Short mmCIF file of C-alpha atoms in Angstrom, two decimals:
data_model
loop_
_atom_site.label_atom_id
_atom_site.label_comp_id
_atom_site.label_asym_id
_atom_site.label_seq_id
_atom_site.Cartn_x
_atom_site.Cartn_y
_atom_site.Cartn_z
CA UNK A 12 -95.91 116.37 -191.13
CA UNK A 13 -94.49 119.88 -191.34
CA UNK A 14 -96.50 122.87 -189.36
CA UNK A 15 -95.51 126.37 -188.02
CA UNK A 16 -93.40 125.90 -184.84
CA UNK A 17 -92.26 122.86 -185.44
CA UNK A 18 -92.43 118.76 -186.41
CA UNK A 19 -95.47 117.06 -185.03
CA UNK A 20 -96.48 113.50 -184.70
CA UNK A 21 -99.96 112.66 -186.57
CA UNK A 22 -101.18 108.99 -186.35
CA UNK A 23 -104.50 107.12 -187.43
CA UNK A 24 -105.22 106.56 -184.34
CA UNK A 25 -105.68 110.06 -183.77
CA UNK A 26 -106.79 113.74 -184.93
CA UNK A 27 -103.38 116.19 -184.42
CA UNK A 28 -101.57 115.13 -181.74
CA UNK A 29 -99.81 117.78 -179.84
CA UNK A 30 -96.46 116.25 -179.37
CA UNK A 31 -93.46 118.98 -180.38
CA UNK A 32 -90.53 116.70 -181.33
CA UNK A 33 -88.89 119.77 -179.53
CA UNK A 34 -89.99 118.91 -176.05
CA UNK A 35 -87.40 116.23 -175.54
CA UNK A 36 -84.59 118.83 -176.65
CA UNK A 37 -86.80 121.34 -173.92
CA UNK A 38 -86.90 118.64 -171.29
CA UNK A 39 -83.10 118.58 -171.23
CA UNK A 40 -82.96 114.57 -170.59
CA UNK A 41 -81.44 111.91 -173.26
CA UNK A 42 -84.17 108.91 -173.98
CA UNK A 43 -82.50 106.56 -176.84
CA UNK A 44 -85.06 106.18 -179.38
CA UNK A 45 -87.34 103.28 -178.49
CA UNK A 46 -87.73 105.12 -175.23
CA UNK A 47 -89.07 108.43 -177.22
CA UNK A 48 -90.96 105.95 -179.26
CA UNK A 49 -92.69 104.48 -176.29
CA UNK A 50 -92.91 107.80 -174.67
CA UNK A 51 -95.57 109.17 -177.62
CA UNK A 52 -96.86 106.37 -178.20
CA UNK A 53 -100.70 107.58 -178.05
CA UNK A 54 -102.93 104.87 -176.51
CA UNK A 55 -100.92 102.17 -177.71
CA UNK A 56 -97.75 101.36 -175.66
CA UNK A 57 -99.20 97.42 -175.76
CA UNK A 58 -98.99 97.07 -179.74
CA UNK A 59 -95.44 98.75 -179.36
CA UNK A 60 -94.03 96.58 -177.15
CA UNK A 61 -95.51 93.78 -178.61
CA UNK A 62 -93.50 94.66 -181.95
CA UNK A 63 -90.57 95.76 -180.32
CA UNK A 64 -90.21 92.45 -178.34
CA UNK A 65 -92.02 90.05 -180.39
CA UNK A 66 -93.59 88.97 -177.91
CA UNK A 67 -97.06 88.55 -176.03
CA UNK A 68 -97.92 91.40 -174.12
CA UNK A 69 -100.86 91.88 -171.73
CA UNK A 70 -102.82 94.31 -169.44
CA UNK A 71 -103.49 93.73 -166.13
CA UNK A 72 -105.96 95.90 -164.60
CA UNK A 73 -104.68 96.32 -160.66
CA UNK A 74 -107.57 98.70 -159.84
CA UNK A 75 -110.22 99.84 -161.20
CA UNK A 76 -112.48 102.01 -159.12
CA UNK A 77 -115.57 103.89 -159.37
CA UNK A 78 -115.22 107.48 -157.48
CA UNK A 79 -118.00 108.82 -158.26
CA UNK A 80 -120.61 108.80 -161.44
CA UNK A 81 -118.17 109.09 -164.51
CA UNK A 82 -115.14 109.14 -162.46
CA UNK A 83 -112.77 106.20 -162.16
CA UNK A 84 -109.36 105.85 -160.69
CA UNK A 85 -107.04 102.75 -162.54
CA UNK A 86 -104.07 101.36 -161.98
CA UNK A 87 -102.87 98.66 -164.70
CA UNK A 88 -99.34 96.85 -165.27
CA UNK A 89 -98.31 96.05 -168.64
CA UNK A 90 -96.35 93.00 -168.79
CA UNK A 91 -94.33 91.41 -171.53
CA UNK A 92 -93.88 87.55 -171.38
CA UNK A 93 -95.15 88.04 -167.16
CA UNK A 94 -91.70 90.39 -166.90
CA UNK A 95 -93.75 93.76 -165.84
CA UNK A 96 -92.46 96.41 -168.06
CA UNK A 97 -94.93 99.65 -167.29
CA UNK A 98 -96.94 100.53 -163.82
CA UNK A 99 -99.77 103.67 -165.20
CA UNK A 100 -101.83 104.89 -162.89
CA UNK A 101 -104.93 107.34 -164.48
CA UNK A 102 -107.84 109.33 -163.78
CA UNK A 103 -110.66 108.62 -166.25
CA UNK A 104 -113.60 110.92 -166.82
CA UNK A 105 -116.36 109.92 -168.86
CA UNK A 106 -118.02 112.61 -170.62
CA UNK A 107 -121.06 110.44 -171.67
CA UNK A 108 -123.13 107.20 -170.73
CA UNK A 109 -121.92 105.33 -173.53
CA UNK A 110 -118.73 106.23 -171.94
CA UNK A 111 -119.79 105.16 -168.15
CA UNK A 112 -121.20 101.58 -169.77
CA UNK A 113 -117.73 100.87 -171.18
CA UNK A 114 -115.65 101.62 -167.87
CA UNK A 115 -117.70 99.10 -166.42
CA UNK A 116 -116.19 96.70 -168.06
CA UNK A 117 -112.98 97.07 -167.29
CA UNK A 118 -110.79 96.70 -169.97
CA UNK A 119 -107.13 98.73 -171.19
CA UNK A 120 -107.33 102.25 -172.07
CA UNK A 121 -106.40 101.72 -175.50
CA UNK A 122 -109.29 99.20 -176.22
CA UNK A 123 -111.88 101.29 -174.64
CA UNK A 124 -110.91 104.43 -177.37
CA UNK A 125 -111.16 101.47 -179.97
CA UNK A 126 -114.80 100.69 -178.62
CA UNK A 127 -116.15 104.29 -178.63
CA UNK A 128 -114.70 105.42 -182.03
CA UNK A 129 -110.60 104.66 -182.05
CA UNK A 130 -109.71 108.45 -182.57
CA UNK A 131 -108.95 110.58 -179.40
CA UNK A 132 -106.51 113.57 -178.91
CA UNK A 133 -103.03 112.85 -177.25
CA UNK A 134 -100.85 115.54 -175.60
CA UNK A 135 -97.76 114.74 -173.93
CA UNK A 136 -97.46 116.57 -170.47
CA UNK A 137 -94.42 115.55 -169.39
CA UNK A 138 -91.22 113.34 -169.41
CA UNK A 139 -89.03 112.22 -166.51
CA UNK A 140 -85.90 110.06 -166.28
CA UNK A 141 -84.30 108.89 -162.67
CA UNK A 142 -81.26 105.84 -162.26
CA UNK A 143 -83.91 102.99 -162.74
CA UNK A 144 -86.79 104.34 -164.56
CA UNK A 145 -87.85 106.67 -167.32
CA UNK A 146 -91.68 107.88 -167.28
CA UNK A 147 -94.01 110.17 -168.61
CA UNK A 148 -97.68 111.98 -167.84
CA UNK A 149 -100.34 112.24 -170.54
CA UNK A 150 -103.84 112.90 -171.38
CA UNK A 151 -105.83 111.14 -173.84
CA UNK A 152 -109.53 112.34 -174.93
CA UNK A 153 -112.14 112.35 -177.10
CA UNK A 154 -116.07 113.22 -177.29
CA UNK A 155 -116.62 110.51 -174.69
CA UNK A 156 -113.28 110.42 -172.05
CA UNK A 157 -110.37 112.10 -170.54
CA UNK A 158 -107.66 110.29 -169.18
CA UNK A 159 -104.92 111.34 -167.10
CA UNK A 160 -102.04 108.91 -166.77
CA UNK A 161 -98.74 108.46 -165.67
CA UNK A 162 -96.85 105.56 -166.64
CA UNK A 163 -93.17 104.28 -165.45
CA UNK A 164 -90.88 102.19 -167.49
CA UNK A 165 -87.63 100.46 -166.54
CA UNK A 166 -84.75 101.98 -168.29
CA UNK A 167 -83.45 98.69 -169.74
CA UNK A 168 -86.97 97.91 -171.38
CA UNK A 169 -85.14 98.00 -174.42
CA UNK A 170 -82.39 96.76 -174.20
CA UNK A 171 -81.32 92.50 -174.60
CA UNK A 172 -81.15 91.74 -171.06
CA UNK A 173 -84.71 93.06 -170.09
CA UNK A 174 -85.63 89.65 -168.87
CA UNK A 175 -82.75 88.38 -167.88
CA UNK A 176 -80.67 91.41 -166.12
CA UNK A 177 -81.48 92.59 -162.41
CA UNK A 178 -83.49 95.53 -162.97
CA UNK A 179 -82.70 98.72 -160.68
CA UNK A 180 -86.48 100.01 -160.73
CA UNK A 181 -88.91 98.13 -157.82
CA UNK A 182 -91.80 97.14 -159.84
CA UNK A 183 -93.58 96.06 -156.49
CA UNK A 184 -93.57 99.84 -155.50
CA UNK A 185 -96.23 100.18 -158.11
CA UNK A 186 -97.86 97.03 -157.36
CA UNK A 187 -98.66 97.77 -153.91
CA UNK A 188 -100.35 100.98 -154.66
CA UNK A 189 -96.97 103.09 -154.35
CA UNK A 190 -98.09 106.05 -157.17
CA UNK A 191 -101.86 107.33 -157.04
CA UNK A 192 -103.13 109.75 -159.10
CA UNK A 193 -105.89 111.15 -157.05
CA UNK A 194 -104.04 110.63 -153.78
CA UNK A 195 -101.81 112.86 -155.05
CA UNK A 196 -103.79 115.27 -156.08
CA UNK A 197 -105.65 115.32 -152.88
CA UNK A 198 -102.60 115.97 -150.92
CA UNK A 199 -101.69 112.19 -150.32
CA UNK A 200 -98.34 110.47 -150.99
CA UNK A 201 -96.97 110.07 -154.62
#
């Protein structure tokens, strides 16, 4: 899909989504190509790795709590075959009651866009890349949420020896509460 200013991504899954193909060139870091394809991916990082691996992947919510009426702070790992492969950590803000009845029940991200309507609006924020991980920051929404998340990826996700090889990045970091959103944001530790 061609428009003024540049090449954007469109999906099914989602109106225009304002991803510039350009803002890897602007970012100034080299992702190989499943990395790019797993940084746009808008809502549905599970069904890519999933493909990608061919194999099961699943969700596993680490935290999920209520702040205040319509706000929620979640922490989930995504792991494929039990080897964790993404930490996010998000701020969720429900923008109606059908919206507040879904949170309660816990489930991924990606299934609770499915539940109130499948289409929502992705824009990529921002991309990082350090010796053991690559990650980026987000914001999905529609007439119902906004969600702002930040997920971190091992660098070797995909590669061959992503369940076999030593992995640099300390998974248990993220386990144990290491990156908060709303700490953050409040001043706390990152």
């Amino acid at each position: 899909l061609e428009t003024e200013g540049g090449e954007h991504l469109g999906d099914v899954g989602g109106t225009d989504l304002a991803t510039d193909l350009s803002f890897f060139a602007d970012a100034g870091i080299e992702f190989t190509p499943a990395q790019r394809v797993a940084l746009t991916a808008n809502g549905n990082l599970q069904r890519v790795l999933s493909a990608y691996h061919n194999r099961r992947v699943t969700v596993e919510v680490l935290r999920h709590e209520r702040v205040s009426i319509g706000l929620w702070r979640r922490r989930v790992r995504i792991a494929v075959d039990g080897t964790p492969a993404c930490f996010a950590s998000s701020v969720v803000v429900a923008q109606t009651r059908t919206a507040i009845d879904q949170m309660d029940k816990k489930g991924g991200l990606g299934q609770l866009f499915s539940a109130l309507g499948g289409k929502q609006d992705f824009s990529l924020l921002e991309v990082a890349k350090d010796d053991a991980t690559f990650s980026r920051v987000y914001t999905l929404a529609n007439a119902h949420l906004v969600c702002h998340i930040e997920e971190v990826m091992p660098l070797n996700l995909f590669e061959d020896d992503f369940f076999t090889a030593s992995s640099r990045w300390h998974p248990e970091v993220f386990e144990s509460g290491g990156v908060d959103l709303l700490d953050a944001a409040e001043g706390g530790a990152w």
